[in-house]
Short mmCIF file of C-alpha atoms in Angstrom, two decimals:
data_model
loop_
_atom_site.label_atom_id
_atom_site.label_comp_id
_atom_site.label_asym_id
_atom_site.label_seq_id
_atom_site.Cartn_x
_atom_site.Cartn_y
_atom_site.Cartn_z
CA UNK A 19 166.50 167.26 156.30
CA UNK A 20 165.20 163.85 154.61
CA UNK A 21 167.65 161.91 153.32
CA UNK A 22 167.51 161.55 149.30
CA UNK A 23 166.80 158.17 147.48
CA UNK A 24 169.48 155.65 146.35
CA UNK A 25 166.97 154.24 144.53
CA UNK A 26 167.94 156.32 141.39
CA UNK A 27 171.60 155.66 142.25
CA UNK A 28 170.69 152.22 142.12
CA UNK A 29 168.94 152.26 139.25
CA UNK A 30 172.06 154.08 137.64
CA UNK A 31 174.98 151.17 138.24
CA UNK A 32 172.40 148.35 136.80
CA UNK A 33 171.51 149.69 133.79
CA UNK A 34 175.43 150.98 133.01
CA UNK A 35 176.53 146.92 134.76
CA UNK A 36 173.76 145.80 132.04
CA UNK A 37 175.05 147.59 129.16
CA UNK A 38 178.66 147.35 129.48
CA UNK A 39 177.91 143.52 130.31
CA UNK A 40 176.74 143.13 126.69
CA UNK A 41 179.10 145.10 124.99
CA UNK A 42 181.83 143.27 126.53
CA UNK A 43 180.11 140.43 125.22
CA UNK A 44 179.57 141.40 122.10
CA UNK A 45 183.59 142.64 121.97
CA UNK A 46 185.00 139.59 123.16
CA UNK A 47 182.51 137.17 123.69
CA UNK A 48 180.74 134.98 126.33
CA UNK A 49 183.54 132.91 127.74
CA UNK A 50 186.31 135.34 127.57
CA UNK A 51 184.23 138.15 129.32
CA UNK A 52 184.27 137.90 133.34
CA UNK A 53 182.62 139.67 136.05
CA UNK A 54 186.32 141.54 136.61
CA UNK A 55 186.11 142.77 133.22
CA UNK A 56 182.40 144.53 133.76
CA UNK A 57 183.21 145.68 137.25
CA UNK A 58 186.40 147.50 135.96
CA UNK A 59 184.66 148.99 132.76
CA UNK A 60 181.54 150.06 133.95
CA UNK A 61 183.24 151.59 137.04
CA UNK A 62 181.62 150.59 140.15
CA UNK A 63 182.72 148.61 143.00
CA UNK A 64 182.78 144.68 143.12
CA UNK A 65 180.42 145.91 146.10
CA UNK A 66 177.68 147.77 144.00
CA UNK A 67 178.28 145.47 141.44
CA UNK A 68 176.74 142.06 143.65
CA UNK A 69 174.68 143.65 145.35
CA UNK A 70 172.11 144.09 142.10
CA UNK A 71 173.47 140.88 140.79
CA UNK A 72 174.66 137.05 141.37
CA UNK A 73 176.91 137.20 138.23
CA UNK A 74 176.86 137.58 134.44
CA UNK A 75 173.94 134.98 133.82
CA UNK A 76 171.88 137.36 136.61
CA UNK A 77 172.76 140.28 134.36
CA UNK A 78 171.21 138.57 131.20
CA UNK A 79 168.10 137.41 132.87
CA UNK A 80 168.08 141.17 134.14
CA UNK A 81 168.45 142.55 130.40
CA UNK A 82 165.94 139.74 129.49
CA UNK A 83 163.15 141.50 131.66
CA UNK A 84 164.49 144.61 130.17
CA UNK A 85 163.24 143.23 126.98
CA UNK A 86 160.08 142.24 127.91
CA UNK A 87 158.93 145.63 129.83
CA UNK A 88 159.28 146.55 126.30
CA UNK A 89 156.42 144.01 125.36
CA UNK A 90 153.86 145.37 128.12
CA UNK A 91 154.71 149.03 126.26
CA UNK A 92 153.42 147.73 123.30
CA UNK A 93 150.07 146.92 124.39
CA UNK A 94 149.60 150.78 124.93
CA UNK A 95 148.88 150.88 120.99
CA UNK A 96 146.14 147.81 121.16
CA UNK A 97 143.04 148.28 119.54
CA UNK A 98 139.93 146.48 121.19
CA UNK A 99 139.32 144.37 117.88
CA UNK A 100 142.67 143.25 117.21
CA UNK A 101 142.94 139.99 116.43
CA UNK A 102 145.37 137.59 118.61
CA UNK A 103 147.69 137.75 115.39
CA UNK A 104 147.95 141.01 115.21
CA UNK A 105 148.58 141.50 118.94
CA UNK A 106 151.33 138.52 118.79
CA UNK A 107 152.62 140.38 115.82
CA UNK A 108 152.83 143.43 117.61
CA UNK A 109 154.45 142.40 120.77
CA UNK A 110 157.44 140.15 119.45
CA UNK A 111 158.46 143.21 117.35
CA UNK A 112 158.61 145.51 120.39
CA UNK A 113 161.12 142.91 122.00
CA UNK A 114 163.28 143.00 118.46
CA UNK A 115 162.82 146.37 118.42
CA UNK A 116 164.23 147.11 122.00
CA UNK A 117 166.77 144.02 121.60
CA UNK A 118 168.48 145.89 118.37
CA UNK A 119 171.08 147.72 120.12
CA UNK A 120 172.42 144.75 121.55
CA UNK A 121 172.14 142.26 118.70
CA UNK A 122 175.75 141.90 118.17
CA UNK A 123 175.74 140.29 122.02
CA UNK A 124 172.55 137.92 121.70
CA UNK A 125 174.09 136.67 118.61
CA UNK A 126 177.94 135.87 120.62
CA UNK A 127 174.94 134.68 123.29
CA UNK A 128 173.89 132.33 120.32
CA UNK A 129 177.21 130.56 119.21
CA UNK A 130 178.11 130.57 123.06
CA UNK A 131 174.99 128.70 124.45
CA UNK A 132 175.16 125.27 122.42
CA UNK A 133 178.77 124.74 124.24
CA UNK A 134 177.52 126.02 127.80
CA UNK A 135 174.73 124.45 129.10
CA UNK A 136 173.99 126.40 132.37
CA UNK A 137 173.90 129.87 129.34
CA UNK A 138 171.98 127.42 127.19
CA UNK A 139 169.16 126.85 130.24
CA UNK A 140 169.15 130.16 131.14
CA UNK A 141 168.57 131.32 127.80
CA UNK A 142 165.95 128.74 127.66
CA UNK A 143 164.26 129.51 130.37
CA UNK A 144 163.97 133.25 129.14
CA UNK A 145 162.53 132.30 126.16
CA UNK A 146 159.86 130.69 127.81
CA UNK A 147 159.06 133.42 130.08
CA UNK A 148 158.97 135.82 126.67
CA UNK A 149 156.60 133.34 125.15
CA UNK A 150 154.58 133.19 127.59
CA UNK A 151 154.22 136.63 128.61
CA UNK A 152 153.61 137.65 124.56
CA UNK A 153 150.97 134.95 124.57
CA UNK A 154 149.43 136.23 128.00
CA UNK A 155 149.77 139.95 126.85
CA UNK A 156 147.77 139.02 123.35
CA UNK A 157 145.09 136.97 125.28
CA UNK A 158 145.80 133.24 124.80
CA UNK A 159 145.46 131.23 127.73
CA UNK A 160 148.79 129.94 129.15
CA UNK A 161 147.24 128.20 132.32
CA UNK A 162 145.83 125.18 132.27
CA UNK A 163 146.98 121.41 131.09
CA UNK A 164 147.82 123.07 127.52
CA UNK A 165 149.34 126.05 128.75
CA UNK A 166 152.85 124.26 128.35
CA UNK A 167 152.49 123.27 124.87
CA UNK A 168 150.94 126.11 123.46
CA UNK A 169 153.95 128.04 125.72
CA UNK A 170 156.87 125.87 124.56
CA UNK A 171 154.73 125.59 120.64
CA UNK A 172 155.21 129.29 120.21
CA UNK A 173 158.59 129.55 121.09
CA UNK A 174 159.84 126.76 118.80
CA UNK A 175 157.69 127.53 115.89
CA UNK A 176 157.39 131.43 115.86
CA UNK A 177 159.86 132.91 118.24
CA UNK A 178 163.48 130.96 117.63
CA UNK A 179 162.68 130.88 113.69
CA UNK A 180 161.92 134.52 113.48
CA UNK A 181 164.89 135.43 115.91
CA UNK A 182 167.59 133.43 113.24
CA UNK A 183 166.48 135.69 110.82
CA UNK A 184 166.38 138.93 113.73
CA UNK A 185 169.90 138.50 114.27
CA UNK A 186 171.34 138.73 110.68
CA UNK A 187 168.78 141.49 109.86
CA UNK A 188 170.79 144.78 109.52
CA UNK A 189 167.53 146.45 107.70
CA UNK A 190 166.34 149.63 109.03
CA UNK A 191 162.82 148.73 109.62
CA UNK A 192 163.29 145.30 109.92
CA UNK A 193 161.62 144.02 106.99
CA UNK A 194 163.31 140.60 106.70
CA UNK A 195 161.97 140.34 110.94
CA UNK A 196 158.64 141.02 110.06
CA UNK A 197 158.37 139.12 107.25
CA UNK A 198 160.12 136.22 108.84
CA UNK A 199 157.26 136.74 111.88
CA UNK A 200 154.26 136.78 109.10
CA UNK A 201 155.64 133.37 108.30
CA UNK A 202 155.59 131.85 111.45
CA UNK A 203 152.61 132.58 112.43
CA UNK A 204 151.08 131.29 109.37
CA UNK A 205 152.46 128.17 110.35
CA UNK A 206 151.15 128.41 113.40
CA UNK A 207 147.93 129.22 112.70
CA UNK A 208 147.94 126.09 110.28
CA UNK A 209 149.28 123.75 112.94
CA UNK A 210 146.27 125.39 115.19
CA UNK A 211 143.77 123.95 112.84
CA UNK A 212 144.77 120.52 113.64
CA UNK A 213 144.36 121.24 117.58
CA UNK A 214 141.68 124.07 117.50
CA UNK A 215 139.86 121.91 120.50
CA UNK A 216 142.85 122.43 122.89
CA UNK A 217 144.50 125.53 121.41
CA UNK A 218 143.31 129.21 120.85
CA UNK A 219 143.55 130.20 117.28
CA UNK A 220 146.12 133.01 116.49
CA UNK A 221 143.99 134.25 113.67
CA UNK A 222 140.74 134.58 116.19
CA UNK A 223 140.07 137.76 118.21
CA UNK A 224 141.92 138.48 121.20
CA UNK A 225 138.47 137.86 123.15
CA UNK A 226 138.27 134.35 121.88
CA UNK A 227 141.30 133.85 123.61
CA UNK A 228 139.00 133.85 126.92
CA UNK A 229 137.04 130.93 128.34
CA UNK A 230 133.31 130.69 126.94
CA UNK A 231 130.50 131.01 129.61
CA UNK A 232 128.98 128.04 131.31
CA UNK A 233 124.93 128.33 130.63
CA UNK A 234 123.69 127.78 133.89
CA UNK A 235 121.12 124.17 133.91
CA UNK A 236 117.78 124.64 133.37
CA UNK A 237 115.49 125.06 136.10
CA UNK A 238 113.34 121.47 136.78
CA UNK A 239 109.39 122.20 136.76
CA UNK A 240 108.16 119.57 139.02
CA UNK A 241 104.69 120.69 137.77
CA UNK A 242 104.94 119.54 134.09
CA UNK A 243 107.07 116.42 135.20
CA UNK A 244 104.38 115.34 137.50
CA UNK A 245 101.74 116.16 134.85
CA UNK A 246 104.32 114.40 131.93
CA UNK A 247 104.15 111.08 134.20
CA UNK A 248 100.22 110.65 134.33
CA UNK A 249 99.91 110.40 131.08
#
């Protein structure tokens, strides 16, 4: 008889060691919650525990991808004329969306990180991967000698604004969110204006977001240039 899969096993202790993770934080915050604490709460063994992950900061980046498998849901519901906007729009509001249940610990996450600095660059660094996969996912070009700046521009003019407002919006449908999100990216479609040479537009279409084709040169005629010389 074939032996069955741990792979749903698996599966099993990282999402409970990701869950109990943040409601520990969200209980009793960052610095008072250790890796003790989860092991003992969740259940599992200090074993099962490290071998999914390093420590608590693995566990966040780990809920952080959580998050963004959320995004590459979204894109499901994409319409072939959507504008970049709309796609942005669309994606950040899947992340909120999934990130709801755990608000409480983001926000402990929040008053933790500006005192920790190896939380604060992990944070930041997750942040940047979420910017850049929303931009990627809505069709804006993150490659390049602009990628950077149109990566690190979104996250400080759309996404951190937008998420102040996220995490002290106890709305149902997260109206103040979305309306917070409308505002941003009017800014950011102003501020595009100014670059629109080295930046895609967010109010374009997402296929504007591509590279325009290169015309291939015009074939030479060495028949009319020799006949353009003799006279």
């Amino acid at each position: 008889m074939a032996k069955r899969s741990s792979s749903g096993k698996k599966s099993t202790i990282r999402d409970r060691v990701i869950e109990t993770t943040l409601s520990l934080i969200a209980e009793k915050g960052f610095r008072a919650t250790l890796v003790e604490d989860v092991i003992k709460a969740c259940g599992v063994t200090e074993a099962e525990f490290y071998h999914e992950f390093d420590g608590l900061l693995s566990v966040l980046v780990a809920a952080s991808r959580h998050l963004n498998a959320a995004m590459m849901d979204a894109i499901a519901d994409f319409e072939e004329d959507d504008s970049t906007r709309e796609r942005l729009f669309a994606l950040v509001m899947a992340r909120f969306d999934a990130a709801t249940p755990w608000r409480a610990a983001i926000r402990e996450l929040a008053r933790s990180a500006p005192t920790n600095p190896v939380l604060a660059a992990t944070a930041g660094q997750a942040l940047m991967t979420m910017s850049a996969r929303a931009l990627r996912l809505a069709g804006v070009r993150v490659s390049g000698p602009f990628g950077f700046a149109r990566v690190n521009g979104f996250m400080l003019a759309v996404l951190l604004p937008t998420a102040r407002i996220w995490l002290q919006d106890e709305s149902a449908d997260l109206s103040k969110t979305m309306a917070a999100l409308n505002e941003a990216l009017d800014r950011a479609e102003r501020l595009m204006d100014y670059s629109r040479p080295f930046c895609t537009p967010f109010g374009g279409s997402a296929s504007s977001a591509e590279p325009a084709p290169v015309s291939s040169p015009k074939p030479v005629n060495k028949t009319e240039n020799a006949a353009a010389s003799g006279q």
